[in-house]
């Protein structure tokens, strides 16, 4: 007779002594006997484990303990004379009580599908070869502090039902933790990862803390779920980081961290409040299509390369304060349900194309200046690419919405700036409006779209002087011989202050439709100029008054 579990576990126990317990004709060896059926003391059982390990170590063999049921508390460091272990197979083993592996040197170990029913201690261990914990179940506290994994640590589909601590550890090569579940608090503090880190589709059901951790490798949190608070504090990410499609159901904090390479939050769901503070993105940061369902705070964050927020949804109040966008930033087609605020931000290269800017407050922000006016980067960017008429129309809409926003807030100074920019985009949107004489160009030249009082005053003076001189050249007559004694500017002798002033006065009288002006045209040209003065001068005066009103209304 042999142990009924021998065939299941590759016959390693078929020569072991059997216990008296029989279950429906099934016999069990001492290692696979159920709890309470081993028939020996804890000391005797643990001593048998010691003998098997020492024998394997002496013969340089693998010690196979697959499926073993450890009924009692066991401390391997107290049992063994040496800290060095042979290659161990604890696959599907059950550790029913506290288990202490602290301070041991593992030369390859497989804990795949093992169950740790109570506290487990791997503190100060060296895993000199590959360590497998795939599908392992940790029901009690587990401690991997001050532990070094030299040839890969595999925790895929592992289940941590209680607190898990990995502080001050070093993972020299790949760390696989995909599809794992952490139901208790989880701490990765002062860790060094030198190989790629995989948390794909992992669930953190309780508090998670990555603090003071150095990632010298690629990090994957793709499709990971963060159910409670998540802290990423004082970390350095030196390679690609991927949070794509991750879900933050609780609060998230990214503070005092540096992303040295590209980072992706593509389609990430931020369902709780999120804070990015004093964090630096040294390469492209991709938040495209991210969903911020609650409050969002970006404070003193630096984007040294491109920052992408295209088609992101901001459903809670969003504050982006003190950001320095060193390179291009893109907030195209973003959705803002509540309100967004940019404060003390550097916005020289930020695109807002197809975004409703009426829901964004800009407080003490630094925009680019172009031809003595504030402009959006979208307008500057027109000069660096092939432009379609529709591009001008989209930017015109941006400026119109900004103008309306500031009008509603009674900020006439800002409204004036964006109104001018809106009209410039309208004019530039068609080569006909831009280059051919028309109302738009006349409006721009005569008064800066009703926003430049100095320009409108200069144009008014120019019109009066030019028309006055032309009227003088065409010839004039007067019924007031006691006041006016000349018939026009026929010779250089006729050019005097008195004569010029008389002409100017006459033009103003034409423009105000005075019944008896001091000067009268004597030919058809003069009458034509009089009519032009009666049309243009009042219009220009009105434009000047409008520009002055807009300036002093601020």
XYZ file of C-alpha atoms in Angstrom:
554
model
C 0.000 0.000 0.000
C 1.064 3.550 -0.635
C -0.179 7.074 0.017
C -3.297 7.909 -1.962
C -1.738 11.258 -2.902
C 1.406 9.724 -4.395
C 0.115 9.607 -7.952
C -1.151 13.198 -7.757
C 2.224 14.467 -6.565
C 4.549 12.541 -8.871
C 5.049 9.580 -6.480
C 7.570 11.350 -4.268
C 5.902 10.037 -1.079
C 5.049 6.461 -2.150
C 7.798 4.976 0.037
C 6.941 7.022 3.111
C 5.408 5.334 6.159
C 1.630 5.439 6.354
C -0.419 6.693 9.267
C -3.213 4.668 10.821
C -5.916 6.957 9.484
C -7.838 5.529 6.534
C -10.545 7.444 4.662
C -12.838 5.289 2.525
C -10.015 2.914 1.792
C -7.518 5.725 1.111
C -4.231 5.607 2.999
C -2.073 8.640 3.794
C 1.605 9.176 4.444
C 2.729 11.333 7.327
C 3.187 14.321 5.015
C -0.224 14.244 3.326
C -2.307 13.076 6.258
C -5.076 15.558 7.126
C -4.814 17.858 10.120
C -5.313 15.934 13.353
C -4.641 12.560 11.697
C -0.849 12.442 11.564
C -0.503 10.452 14.760
C 2.758 12.126 15.803
C 3.803 15.268 17.670
C 4.743 18.576 16.109
C 8.361 17.987 17.088
C 8.474 14.622 15.327
C 6.810 15.983 12.209
C 9.043 19.040 11.966
C 12.078 16.825 12.512
C 11.064 14.676 9.535
C 10.898 17.846 7.418
C 14.360 18.767 8.674
C 15.783 15.361 7.739
C 14.408 15.520 4.188
C 15.775 19.019 3.602
C 19.221 18.185 5.000
C 19.402 15.021 2.914
C 18.567 16.918 -0.276
C 21.095 19.596 0.599
C 23.818 17.016 1.232
C 23.105 15.126 -1.992
C 22.521 18.301 -4.032
C 19.005 17.177 -4.919
C 15.640 18.842 -5.077
C 13.618 18.455 -1.910
C 10.078 17.639 -2.991
C 7.424 18.416 -0.397
C 4.605 19.022 -2.842
C 1.184 18.896 -1.239
C 2.571 18.552 2.287
C 0.237 19.606 5.071
C 2.125 21.495 7.793
C -0.193 21.151 10.754
C 1.881 22.985 13.331
C 3.825 26.191 13.589
C 7.228 25.799 12.033
C 10.371 27.921 12.028
C 12.819 26.705 9.432
C 15.606 28.968 10.620
C 15.504 27.341 14.056
C 15.401 23.805 12.647
C 18.218 24.120 10.155
C 21.873 24.484 11.031
C 22.572 26.235 7.738
C 20.750 29.116 6.153
C 21.337 27.566 2.738
C 18.522 25.488 1.317
C 18.389 23.030 -1.564
C 15.926 23.485 -4.375
C 12.509 23.159 -2.743
C 9.102 22.192 -4.042
C 6.283 23.336 -1.767
C 3.725 23.390 -4.561
C 0.160 22.997 -3.224
C 1.493 22.696 0.328
C -0.694 23.819 3.212
C 0.860 25.732 6.115
C -1.812 25.618 8.794
C -0.016 27.684 11.448
C 2.566 30.420 11.591
C 5.484 29.798 9.283
C 8.904 31.397 9.539
C 11.364 31.312 6.634
C 13.237 34.450 7.726
C 16.938 34.751 6.993
C 17.137 31.728 4.658
C 18.875 31.406 1.304
C 16.609 29.777 -1.285
C 18.294 28.084 -4.252
C 15.080 27.824 -6.208
C 11.665 27.334 -4.649
C 8.143 26.653 -5.842
C 5.251 27.737 -3.616
C 2.759 27.598 -6.484
C -0.838 27.094 -5.231
C 0.432 26.797 -1.654
C -1.846 27.922 1.165
C -0.556 29.896 4.135
C -3.343 29.800 6.714
C -1.598 32.019 9.260
C 1.214 34.553 9.441
C 4.159 33.971 7.109
C 7.600 35.516 7.447
C 10.107 35.767 4.589
C 12.029 38.655 6.120
C 15.767 38.934 5.313
C 15.626 36.080 2.806
C 17.740 35.625 -0.310
C 16.025 34.002 -3.281
C 19.138 33.082 -5.243
C 17.147 31.439 -8.033
C 13.615 31.738 -9.358
C 10.859 31.973 -6.758
C 7.354 30.828 -7.694
C 4.328 31.944 -5.674
C 1.782 31.763 -8.490
C -1.760 31.070 -7.246
C -0.504 30.967 -3.661
C -2.987 31.957 -0.958
C -1.829 34.017 2.028
C -4.589 34.176 4.637
C -2.526 35.778 7.393
C 0.041 38.549 7.502
C 2.926 38.060 5.095
C 6.265 39.817 5.341
C 8.848 40.013 2.541
C 10.835 42.909 4.057
C 14.593 43.193 3.432
C 14.388 40.339 0.959
C 16.317 40.009 -2.299
C 14.974 38.164 -5.353
C 17.823 37.482 -7.774
C 16.150 35.507 -10.569
C 12.546 36.556 -10.777
C 9.610 36.564 -8.405
C 6.343 35.204 -9.726
C 3.159 35.995 -7.803
C 0.685 35.801 -10.694
C -2.879 35.058 -9.526
C -1.717 34.969 -5.903
C -4.260 35.875 -3.238
C -3.261 38.005 -0.239
C -6.147 38.051 2.238
C -4.330 40.076 4.877
C -1.585 42.677 5.055
C 1.356 42.176 2.706
C 4.664 43.960 3.288
C 7.526 44.139 0.773
C 9.493 47.010 2.332
C 13.251 47.469 1.775
C 13.415 44.598 -0.699
C 15.189 44.255 -4.026
C 13.882 42.530 -7.152
C 16.875 41.986 -9.415
C 14.898 40.668 -12.370
C 11.275 40.341 -13.426
C 8.473 40.685 -10.875
C 5.243 39.059 -12.059
C 2.150 39.864 -10.048
C -0.495 39.891 -12.765
C -4.073 38.987 -11.841
C -3.151 38.859 -8.157
C -5.530 40.011 -5.427
C -4.487 42.000 -2.377
C -7.417 42.101 0.044
C -5.493 43.615 2.951
C -3.212 46.615 3.211
C -0.199 46.401 0.914
C 3.135 48.142 1.373
C 5.940 48.466 -1.180
C 8.279 50.870 0.590
C 11.888 51.621 -0.248
C 11.881 48.892 -2.874
C 14.267 48.577 -5.785
C 12.939 46.959 -8.959
C 15.625 46.173 -11.534
C 13.499 43.924 -13.746
C 10.146 44.601 -15.376
C 7.209 44.839 -12.982
C 3.819 43.404 -13.933
C 0.646 44.206 -12.004
C -1.663 43.649 -14.994
C -5.285 43.058 -13.983
C -4.284 42.990 -10.326
C -6.774 44.030 -7.640
C -5.734 46.080 -4.611
C -8.791 45.881 -2.385
C -7.358 47.907 0.496
C -4.814 50.630 1.130
C -1.796 50.523 -1.185
C 1.468 52.346 -0.599
C 4.453 52.652 -2.928
C 6.893 54.932 -1.121
C 10.550 55.663 -1.792
C 10.601 52.992 -4.483
C 13.029 52.952 -7.377
C 11.755 51.430 -10.613
C 14.732 50.868 -12.928
C 12.492 48.974 -15.310
C 9.202 49.028 -17.148
C 6.138 49.022 -14.910
C 2.727 47.733 -15.950
C -0.438 48.545 -14.012
C -2.588 47.940 -17.093
C -6.236 47.215 -16.221
C -5.387 47.182 -12.513
C -8.045 47.996 -9.910
C -7.293 50.217 -6.924
C -10.322 49.856 -4.655
C -9.225 52.070 -1.754
C -6.612 54.755 -1.145
C -3.474 54.446 -3.243
C -0.253 56.273 -2.415
C 2.655 56.724 -4.833
C 5.059 58.831 -2.766
C 8.671 59.818 -3.461
C 9.117 57.222 -6.197
C 11.406 57.235 -9.225
C 10.200 55.605 -12.446
C 13.104 55.323 -14.898
C 11.397 53.373 -17.688
C 7.974 53.161 -19.285
C 5.020 53.177 -16.872
C 1.608 51.970 -18.034
C -1.565 52.666 -16.024
C -3.734 52.201 -19.121
C -7.365 51.256 -18.345
C -6.593 51.096 -14.628
C -9.444 51.907 -12.240
C -8.877 54.051 -9.137
C -12.064 53.634 -7.104
C -10.597 55.286 -4.022
C -8.438 58.357 -3.548
C -5.123 58.412 -5.378
C -1.996 60.358 -4.435
C 1.057 60.854 -6.673
C 3.374 63.056 -4.607
C 7.073 63.954 -4.929
C 7.601 61.373 -7.643
C 9.566 61.544 -10.889
C 8.616 59.810 -14.131
C 11.853 59.799 -16.122
C 10.349 58.054 -19.136
C 6.976 57.853 -20.824
C 3.928 57.280 -18.656
C 0.469 56.316 -19.851
C -2.864 56.813 -18.111
C -4.744 56.091 -21.347
C -8.442 55.435 -20.636
C -7.744 55.282 -16.913
C -10.799 55.609 -14.671
C -10.233 57.916 -11.692
C -13.445 57.405 -9.714
C -12.154 58.935 -6.467
C -10.317 62.178 -5.724
C -6.884 62.287 -7.354
C -3.910 64.414 -6.329
C -0.695 64.962 -8.279
C 1.631 67.162 -6.216
C 5.268 68.158 -6.769
C 5.556 65.440 -9.382
C 7.758 65.661 -12.455
C 7.079 64.127 -15.860
C 10.350 64.190 -17.795
C 8.898 62.492 -20.850
C 5.506 62.205 -22.516
C 2.578 61.925 -20.105
C -0.509 60.462 -21.746
C -3.881 61.054 -20.045
C -5.897 60.742 -23.267
C -9.504 59.595 -22.701
C -8.940 59.428 -18.942
C -12.048 59.833 -16.808
C -11.805 62.018 -13.685
C -15.118 61.422 -11.917
C -14.317 63.350 -8.720
C -12.072 66.243 -7.713
C -8.678 66.476 -9.377
C -5.697 68.421 -8.071
C -2.499 69.015 -10.033
C -0.228 71.128 -7.838
C 3.328 72.204 -8.710
C 3.643 69.523 -11.354
C 6.233 69.846 -14.118
C 5.663 68.455 -17.619
C 9.009 68.623 -19.422
C 7.731 66.906 -22.548
C 4.322 66.551 -24.148
C 1.312 66.340 -21.833
C -1.719 64.725 -23.468
C -5.243 65.077 -22.093
C -7.177 64.725 -25.367
C -10.809 63.637 -24.962
C -10.380 63.332 -21.193
C -13.514 63.779 -19.076
C -13.394 66.051 -16.028
C -16.639 65.431 -14.162
C -15.562 66.825 -10.806
C -13.924 70.127 -9.943
C -10.428 70.116 -11.451
C -7.576 72.363 -10.302
C -4.333 72.572 -12.260
C -2.170 74.982 -10.278
C 1.473 75.916 -10.574
C 2.061 73.630 -13.544
C 4.962 74.279 -15.811
C 4.309 72.881 -19.261
C 7.818 73.010 -20.700
C 6.705 71.527 -23.977
C 3.485 70.926 -25.851
C 0.333 70.178 -23.908
C -2.942 69.057 -25.420
C -6.413 69.460 -23.919
C -8.304 68.869 -27.161
C -11.951 67.843 -27.072
C -12.002 67.503 -23.302
C -15.332 67.249 -21.486
C -15.854 69.454 -18.430
C -18.963 68.754 -16.400
C -18.250 70.947 -13.392
C -15.443 73.495 -13.524
C -11.749 73.493 -14.289
C -9.189 75.984 -13.053
C -5.706 76.721 -14.359
C -3.796 78.808 -11.826
C -0.246 80.187 -12.145
C 0.265 77.883 -15.109
C 2.593 78.282 -18.072
C 0.351 77.833 -21.128
C 2.577 78.909 -24.011
C 2.230 75.584 -25.830
C -1.133 74.270 -24.679
C -3.788 73.351 -27.237
C -7.482 73.613 -26.362
C -8.889 72.817 -29.797
C -12.573 71.757 -29.793
C -12.885 72.376 -26.041
C -15.538 74.559 -24.417
C -13.362 77.101 -22.609
C -16.335 78.721 -20.895
C -15.978 76.132 -18.123
C -12.294 76.882 -17.506
C -10.997 79.640 -15.233
C -7.549 81.012 -16.042
C -6.059 82.696 -12.974
C -2.709 84.426 -13.363
C -1.771 82.178 -16.276
C 0.993 82.902 -18.747
C -0.211 82.874 -22.380
C 1.886 83.621 -25.432
C 1.853 87.126 -26.871
C 1.543 87.702 -30.589
C 1.380 91.169 -32.130
C 0.712 92.768 -28.769
C -2.155 90.486 -27.769
C -2.564 87.268 -25.804
C -3.136 84.223 -27.984
C -3.699 80.514 -27.642
C -1.072 78.082 -28.854
C -3.566 76.755 -31.400
C -3.212 80.011 -33.333
C 0.591 79.989 -33.162
C 0.596 76.369 -34.284
C -1.200 77.298 -37.510
C 2.090 78.567 -38.907
C 3.821 75.205 -38.494
C 1.442 72.916 -40.396
C -0.810 72.692 -43.409
C -3.823 74.784 -42.564
C -7.419 74.356 -43.633
C -10.124 76.985 -43.411
C -11.829 74.802 -40.811
C -8.806 75.164 -38.517
C -9.320 78.918 -38.387
C -13.003 78.418 -37.710
C -12.286 76.123 -34.759
C -9.895 78.629 -33.207
C -12.385 81.413 -33.875
C -14.907 79.420 -31.819
C -12.341 79.069 -29.008
C -11.809 82.824 -28.902
C -15.544 83.536 -29.123
C -16.207 81.310 -26.126
C -13.418 82.962 -24.167
C -14.838 86.374 -25.040
C -18.304 85.339 -23.915
C -16.926 83.839 -20.711
C -15.182 87.054 -19.705
C -18.145 89.188 -20.715
C -20.342 87.119 -18.418
C -17.774 87.672 -15.669
C -17.661 91.436 -16.440
C -13.950 91.226 -17.231
C -13.972 93.610 -20.183
C -10.194 93.792 -20.469
C -9.896 90.060 -21.179
C -13.044 90.082 -23.306
C -11.480 92.803 -25.472
C -8.342 90.747 -26.053
C -10.217 87.601 -27.064
C -12.686 89.591 -29.196
C -9.784 90.954 -31.249
C -8.375 87.437 -31.631
C -11.765 86.090 -32.651
C -12.048 88.644 -35.451
C -8.498 87.928 -36.595
C -9.341 84.247 -37.001
C -12.503 85.170 -38.897
C -10.484 87.400 -41.234
C -7.671 84.896 -41.751
C -10.102 82.047 -42.343
C -10.654 83.168 -45.935
C -8.073 84.499 -48.348
C -10.704 86.860 -49.734
C -11.382 88.398 -46.331
C -7.668 88.527 -45.582
C -6.318 90.107 -48.761
C -9.220 91.848 -50.508
C -10.766 95.129 -49.349
C -13.899 94.434 -47.359
C -15.789 95.343 -44.245
C -13.687 93.046 -42.059
C -10.409 94.604 -43.156
C -11.860 98.118 -42.904
C -13.126 97.367 -39.402
C -9.680 96.085 -38.434
C -7.759 99.005 -39.954
C -10.098 101.718 -38.726
C -10.416 100.701 -35.066
C -8.888 97.301 -34.377
C -12.354 95.767 -34.338
C -13.554 98.447 -31.938
C -10.806 97.628 -29.424
C -7.980 100.067 -30.306
C -8.873 103.722 -29.470
C -5.444 105.077 -30.421
C -5.646 103.461 -33.846
C -9.175 104.767 -34.430
C -8.081 108.289 -33.404
C -5.146 108.192 -35.828
C -7.411 107.013 -38.652
C -9.933 109.761 -37.818
C -7.250 112.451 -37.926
C -5.880 110.989 -41.153
C -9.315 111.019 -42.796
C -9.995 114.613 -41.762
C -6.614 115.832 -43.006
C -6.714 113.950 -46.309
C -10.271 114.972 -47.149
C -9.547 118.559 -46.093
C -6.532 118.784 -48.384
C -8.379 117.158 -51.269
C -11.312 119.554 -50.841
C -8.867 122.460 -50.770
C -7.190 121.280 -53.965
C -10.550 120.862 -55.708
C -11.440 124.455 -54.909
C -13.878 126.092 -52.516
C -15.994 129.164 -52.181
C -17.294 131.087 -49.207
C -20.033 133.548 -48.421
C -18.122 134.651 -45.328
C -15.552 136.924 -46.982
C -14.781 138.528 -43.675
C -13.620 135.135 -42.353
C -12.391 133.234 -45.376
C -10.571 134.901 -48.210
C -9.174 132.079 -50.371
C -10.526 129.835 -53.095
C -8.513 126.706 -52.447
C -5.002 125.358 -52.204
C -3.881 126.402 -55.640
C -0.336 127.523 -54.815
C 2.172 127.054 -52.023
C 1.243 130.528 -50.848
C -2.224 129.258 -50.001
C -0.841 126.714 -47.530
C -1.127 128.344 -44.135
C -2.396 127.366 -40.720
C -5.468 129.584 -41.137
C -6.410 128.073 -44.469
C -5.802 124.485 -43.366
C -7.809 125.069 -40.199
C -10.623 126.571 -42.269
C -10.688 123.454 -44.413
C -10.705 121.173 -41.346
C -13.506 123.204 -39.798
C -15.430 122.985 -43.020
C -15.031 119.207 -43.122
C -16.361 118.896 -39.579
C -19.297 121.089 -40.587
C -19.951 118.776 -43.532
C -19.787 115.746 -41.246
C -22.229 117.325 -38.783
C -24.551 118.435 -41.585
C -24.303 122.140 -40.709
C -26.762 124.121 -42.887
C -24.413 126.996 -43.662
C -20.803 125.725 -43.672
C -18.101 128.348 -44.020
C -16.784 126.617 -47.175
C -18.709 125.323 -50.121
C -17.532 123.071 -52.971
C -17.398 124.767 -56.361
C -17.369 121.660 -58.570
C -18.476 118.023 -58.791
C -15.284 116.698 -57.205
C -15.796 118.931 -54.222
C -19.389 117.810 -53.812
C -18.234 114.186 -54.002
C -15.631 114.760 -51.291
C -18.247 116.493 -49.166
C -20.512 113.449 -49.430
C -17.625 111.122 -48.561
C -16.855 113.236 -45.495
C -20.494 113.123 -44.417
C -20.339 109.311 -44.524
C -16.838 108.391 -43.340
C -16.199 110.958 -40.623
C -19.311 110.143 -38.513
C -18.641 106.431 -38.920
C -15.026 106.829 -37.790
C -16.075 109.052 -34.887
C -18.522 106.329 -33.839
C -15.768 103.702 -34.041
C -13.480 105.918 -31.987
C -16.207 106.385 -29.385
C -16.800 102.619 -29.313
C -13.106 101.896 -28.803
C -12.847 104.511 -26.035
C -15.941 103.092 -24.368
C -14.528 99.559 -24.509
C -11.226 100.714 -23.064
C -12.635 102.702 -20.151
C -15.399 100.231 -19.369
C -12.816 97.706 -18.113
